[in-house]
Amino acid sequence: MKKKSVMFLFIVLLSFFPVFTFSQDMTQLEFMSELDDKTAVTYGDAVKLFRYQTGIVSAKKKSSGAEIFMLEGYSESDTLTRGMAALMTAQYLDLGGSIMYLVFGMERYAYRACIDNGIMISDGSENDILNGPELLELFSKIDEYKGGE
């Protein structure tokens, strides 16, 4: 009888093992799901994604490391343009490749630097508004550029 109860306990624990080992931050998953449905994302959405990308913030541990990704003159409710996302990306990845970006550090030249480095494609202007799927694709390219770190 004892052997059967030990075996039963083992099977129960084994069945819950994936739940314990694959626990993810649910707020991140919910945020990504909501972001995928957005037709226009905000600057705050991009800041949050950069924080998740680097592990600065999670639902379990809030941190004030957001200053790293904050651009001057923008609020979190501003609609995100390709230029804003490119400027954040170029600063995050410390992109070179464009002398004009290195000299002026403007959205226009950051967008060109991202194009030159294969992170963005040149199918629009730096003033185009990003939607959720485009922002998620940008972050997959950032991750690919960094080598999956």
PDB file of C-alpha atoms in Angstrom:
ATOM      1  CA  MET A   1       0.000   0.000   0.000  1.00  0.00           C
ATOM      2  CA  LYS A   2       2.809   2.395   0.864  1.00  0.00           C
ATOM      3  CA  LYS A   3       4.515   1.646  -2.432  1.00  0.00           C
ATOM      4  CA  LYS A   4       1.320   2.552  -4.339  1.00  0.00           C
ATOM      5  CA  SER A   5       0.926   5.863  -2.487  1.00  0.00           C
ATOM      6  CA  VAL A   6       4.566   6.771  -3.155  1.00  0.00           C
ATOM      7  CA  MET A   7       4.118   5.898  -6.812  1.00  0.00           C
ATOM      8  CA  PHE A   8       0.896   7.944  -6.960  1.00  0.00           C
ATOM      9  CA  LEU A   9       2.633  10.927  -5.352  1.00  0.00           C
ATOM     10  CA  PHE A  10       5.515  10.591  -7.810  1.00  0.00           C
ATOM     11  CA  ILE A  11       3.123  10.580 -10.786  1.00  0.00           C
ATOM     12  CA  VAL A  12       1.237  13.617  -9.465  1.00  0.00           C
ATOM     13  CA  LEU A  13       4.463  15.564  -8.919  1.00  0.00           C
ATOM     14  CA  LEU A  14       5.737  14.519 -12.321  1.00  0.00           C
ATOM     15  CA  SER A  15       2.545  15.749 -13.975  1.00  0.00           C
ATOM     16  CA  PHE A  16       2.952  19.193 -12.358  1.00  0.00           C
ATOM     17  CA  PHE A  17       6.680  19.405 -13.137  1.00  0.00           C
ATOM     18  CA  PRO A  18       6.193  21.368 -16.398  1.00  0.00           C
ATOM     19  CA  VAL A  19       4.105  23.941 -14.533  1.00  0.00           C
ATOM     20  CA  PHE A  20       6.920  24.563 -12.056  1.00  0.00           C
ATOM     21  CA  THR A  21       9.736  24.597 -14.578  1.00  0.00           C
ATOM     22  CA  PHE A  22       7.980  26.643 -17.257  1.00  0.00           C
ATOM     23  CA  SER A  23       6.685  29.444 -15.090  1.00  0.00           C
ATOM     24  CA  GLN A  24       6.942  32.740 -16.954  1.00  0.00           C
ATOM     25  CA  ASP A  25       6.069  36.217 -16.011  1.00  0.00           C
ATOM     26  CA  MET A  26       2.398  36.335 -17.007  1.00  0.00           C
ATOM     27  CA  THR A  27       2.315  40.121 -17.202  1.00  0.00           C
ATOM     28  CA  GLN A  28       4.960  39.987 -19.934  1.00  0.00           C
ATOM     29  CA  LEU A  29       2.912  37.450 -21.900  1.00  0.00           C
ATOM     30  CA  GLU A  30      -0.266  39.499 -21.486  1.00  0.00           C
ATOM     31  CA  PHE A  31       1.566  42.662 -22.541  1.00  0.00           C
ATOM     32  CA  MET A  32       2.947  40.965 -25.662  1.00  0.00           C
ATOM     33  CA  SER A  33      -0.493  39.635 -26.552  1.00  0.00           C
ATOM     34  CA  GLU A  34      -2.093  43.071 -26.153  1.00  0.00           C
ATOM     35  CA  LEU A  35       0.742  44.668 -28.103  1.00  0.00           C
ATOM     36  CA  ASP A  36       0.229  42.277 -31.007  1.00  0.00           C
ATOM     37  CA  ASP A  37      -3.332  43.580 -31.403  1.00  0.00           C
ATOM     38  CA  LYS A  38      -2.485  47.303 -31.343  1.00  0.00           C
ATOM     39  CA  THR A  39      -2.770  49.328 -34.526  1.00  0.00           C
ATOM     40  CA  ALA A  40      -0.590  52.115 -33.094  1.00  0.00           C
ATOM     41  CA  VAL A  41       1.887  51.655 -30.249  1.00  0.00           C
ATOM     42  CA  THR A  42       3.150  54.280 -27.846  1.00  0.00           C
ATOM     43  CA  TYR A  43       6.585  55.367 -26.772  1.00  0.00           C
ATOM     44  CA  GLY A  44       5.805  53.839 -23.360  1.00  0.00           C
ATOM     45  CA  ASP A  45       5.221  50.436 -24.998  1.00  0.00           C
ATOM     46  CA  ALA A  46       8.679  50.594 -26.577  1.00  0.00           C
ATOM     47  CA  VAL A  47      10.301  51.606 -23.280  1.00  0.00           C
ATOM     48  CA  LYS A  48       8.613  48.678 -21.562  1.00  0.00           C
ATOM     49  CA  LEU A  49       9.812  46.261 -24.265  1.00  0.00           C
ATOM     50  CA  PHE A  50      13.384  47.539 -23.961  1.00  0.00           C
ATOM     51  CA  ARG A  51      13.177  47.012 -20.199  1.00  0.00           C
ATOM     52  CA  TYR A  52      11.918  43.453 -20.696  1.00  0.00           C
ATOM     53  CA  GLN A  53      14.608  42.828 -23.326  1.00  0.00           C
ATOM     54  CA  THR A  54      17.372  43.681 -20.877  1.00  0.00           C
ATOM     55  CA  GLY A  55      15.729  42.168 -17.807  1.00  0.00           C
ATOM     56  CA  ILE A  56      15.629  45.497 -15.979  1.00  0.00           C
ATOM     57  CA  VAL A  57      12.018  45.048 -14.983  1.00  0.00           C
ATOM     58  CA  SER A  58       9.696  42.138 -14.430  1.00  0.00           C
ATOM     59  CA  ALA A  59       6.379  41.768 -12.678  1.00  0.00           C
ATOM     60  CA  LYS A  60       8.138  40.367  -9.646  1.00  0.00           C
ATOM     61  CA  LYS A  61      10.785  43.074  -9.382  1.00  0.00           C
ATOM     62  CA  LYS A  62      10.131  46.679 -10.333  1.00  0.00           C
ATOM     63  CA  SER A  63      13.188  48.767 -11.055  1.00  0.00           C
ATOM     64  CA  SER A  64      13.897  52.365 -11.882  1.00  0.00           C
ATOM     65  CA  GLY A  65      16.275  51.466 -14.724  1.00  0.00           C
ATOM     66  CA  ALA A  66      13.945  52.985 -17.316  1.00  0.00           C
ATOM     67  CA  GLU A  67      16.122  56.087 -17.620  1.00  0.00           C
ATOM     68  CA  ILE A  68      18.478  54.090 -19.838  1.00  0.00           C
ATOM     69  CA  PHE A  69      15.894  54.005 -22.647  1.00  0.00           C
ATOM     70  CA  MET A  70      14.216  57.351 -22.148  1.00  0.00           C
ATOM     71  CA  LEU A  71      14.605  59.919 -24.925  1.00  0.00           C
ATOM     72  CA  GLU A  72      14.430  63.619 -24.206  1.00  0.00           C
ATOM     73  CA  GLY A  73      11.278  65.432 -25.216  1.00  0.00           C
ATOM     74  CA  TYR A  74       8.908  62.438 -25.385  1.00  0.00           C
ATOM     75  CA  SER A  75       6.206  61.255 -23.033  1.00  0.00           C
ATOM     76  CA  GLU A  76       5.096  57.665 -22.620  1.00  0.00           C
ATOM     77  CA  SER A  77       1.742  58.406 -24.244  1.00  0.00           C
ATOM     78  CA  ASP A  78       3.288  59.696 -27.504  1.00  0.00           C
ATOM     79  CA  THR A  79       2.580  57.592 -30.585  1.00  0.00           C
ATOM     80  CA  LEU A  80       5.719  55.702 -31.579  1.00  0.00           C
ATOM     81  CA  THR A  81       7.232  56.463 -34.963  1.00  0.00           C
ATOM     82  CA  ARG A  82       9.898  54.505 -36.802  1.00  0.00           C
ATOM     83  CA  GLY A  83      12.335  57.319 -36.103  1.00  0.00           C
ATOM     84  CA  MET A  84      11.745  57.187 -32.355  1.00  0.00           C
ATOM     85  CA  ALA A  85      12.122  53.399 -32.351  1.00  0.00           C
ATOM     86  CA  ALA A  86      15.260  53.689 -34.491  1.00  0.00           C
ATOM     87  CA  LEU A  87      16.785  56.247 -32.137  1.00  0.00           C
ATOM     88  CA  MET A  88      16.117  54.002 -29.128  1.00  0.00           C
ATOM     89  CA  THR A  89      17.496  51.006 -31.027  1.00  0.00           C
ATOM     90  CA  ALA A  90      20.616  52.831 -32.190  1.00  0.00           C
ATOM     91  CA  GLN A  91      21.347  53.984 -28.636  1.00  0.00           C
ATOM     92  CA  TYR A  92      20.654  50.539 -27.175  1.00  0.00           C
ATOM     93  CA  LEU A  93      22.847  48.706 -29.695  1.00  0.00           C
ATOM     94  CA  ASP A  94      25.431  51.508 -29.847  1.00  0.00           C
ATOM     95  CA  LEU A  95      25.168  51.520 -33.634  1.00  0.00           C
ATOM     96  CA  GLY A  96      27.764  53.126 -35.798  1.00  0.00           C
ATOM     97  CA  GLY A  97      27.713  52.882 -39.545  1.00  0.00           C
ATOM     98  CA  SER A  98      26.254  56.311 -40.198  1.00  0.00           C
ATOM     99  CA  ILE A  99      28.480  59.334 -39.831  1.00  0.00           C
ATOM    100  CA  MET A 100      25.460  61.629 -39.843  1.00  0.00           C
ATOM    101  CA  TYR A 101      23.904  59.680 -36.938  1.00  0.00           C
ATOM    102  CA  LEU A 102      27.157  59.810 -34.996  1.00  0.00           C
ATOM    103  CA  VAL A 103      27.392  63.577 -35.540  1.00  0.00           C
ATOM    104  CA  PHE A 104      23.764  64.652 -35.125  1.00  0.00           C
ATOM    105  CA  GLY A 105      22.051  61.755 -33.298  1.00  0.00           C
ATOM    106  CA  MET A 106      18.678  62.539 -34.842  1.00  0.00           C
ATOM    107  CA  GLU A 107      15.764  60.171 -35.603  1.00  0.00           C
ATOM    108  CA  ARG A 108      16.279  60.511 -39.350  1.00  0.00           C
ATOM    109  CA  TYR A 109      19.898  59.380 -39.206  1.00  0.00           C
ATOM    110  CA  ALA A 110      19.229  56.735 -36.551  1.00  0.00           C
ATOM    111  CA  TYR A 111      16.639  55.265 -38.936  1.00  0.00           C
ATOM    112  CA  ARG A 112      19.255  55.186 -41.698  1.00  0.00           C
ATOM    113  CA  ALA A 113      21.782  53.566 -39.332  1.00  0.00           C
ATOM    114  CA  CYS A 114      19.230  50.859 -38.479  1.00  0.00           C
ATOM    115  CA  ILE A 115      18.618  50.285 -42.198  1.00  0.00           C
ATOM    116  CA  ASP A 116      22.357  50.076 -42.871  1.00  0.00           C
ATOM    117  CA  ASN A 117      22.745  47.476 -40.117  1.00  0.00           C
ATOM    118  CA  GLY A 118      19.820  45.377 -41.385  1.00  0.00           C
ATOM    119  CA  ILE A 119      17.581  46.017 -38.377  1.00  0.00           C
ATOM    120  CA  MET A 120      14.932  47.999 -40.252  1.00  0.00           C
ATOM    121  CA  ILE A 121      13.884  48.009 -43.882  1.00  0.00           C
ATOM    122  CA  SER A 122      13.530  51.126 -45.996  1.00  0.00           C
ATOM    123  CA  ASP A 123       9.881  50.795 -46.964  1.00  0.00           C
ATOM    124  CA  GLY A 124       8.774  54.095 -45.452  1.00  0.00           C
ATOM    125  CA  SER A 125       9.966  57.150 -43.612  1.00  0.00           C
ATOM    126  CA  GLU A 126      11.066  57.788 -40.059  1.00  0.00           C
ATOM    127  CA  ASN A 127       7.737  59.544 -39.468  1.00  0.00           C
ATOM    128  CA  ASP A 128       5.610  56.425 -40.078  1.00  0.00           C
ATOM    129  CA  ILE A 129       3.681  55.199 -37.051  1.00  0.00           C
ATOM    130  CA  LEU A 130       4.501  51.687 -35.833  1.00  0.00           C
ATOM    131  CA  ASN A 131       1.863  49.102 -34.994  1.00  0.00           C
ATOM    132  CA  GLY A 132       2.212  46.271 -32.483  1.00  0.00           C
ATOM    133  CA  PRO A 133       3.364  43.499 -34.843  1.00  0.00           C
ATOM    134  CA  GLU A 134       5.974  45.816 -36.383  1.00  0.00           C
ATOM    135  CA  LEU A 135       7.366  46.667 -32.958  1.00  0.00           C
ATOM    136  CA  LEU A 136       7.553  42.996 -31.998  1.00  0.00           C
ATOM    137  CA  GLU A 137       9.324  42.262 -35.291  1.00  0.00           C
ATOM    138  CA  LEU A 138      11.784  45.065 -34.552  1.00  0.00           C
ATOM    139  CA  PHE A 139      12.615  43.465 -31.233  1.00  0.00           C
ATOM    140  CA  SER A 140      13.170  40.095 -32.844  1.00  0.00           C
ATOM    141  CA  LYS A 141      15.641  41.783 -35.206  1.00  0.00           C
ATOM    142  CA  ILE A 142      17.331  43.536 -32.275  1.00  0.00           C
ATOM    143  CA  ASP A 143      17.685  40.178 -30.562  1.00  0.00           C
ATOM    144  CA  GLU A 144      19.048  38.638 -33.767  1.00  0.00           C
ATOM    145  CA  TYR A 145      21.515  41.518 -34.161  1.00  0.00           C
ATOM    146  CA  LYS A 146      22.755  41.028 -30.602  1.00  0.00           C
ATOM    147  CA  GLY A 147      23.194  37.326 -31.257  1.00  0.00           C
ATOM    148  CA  GLY A 148      20.320  36.105 -29.101  1.00  0.00           C
ATOM    149  CA  GLU A 149      21.792  37.345 -25.808  1.00  0.00           C
TER     150      GLU A 149
END
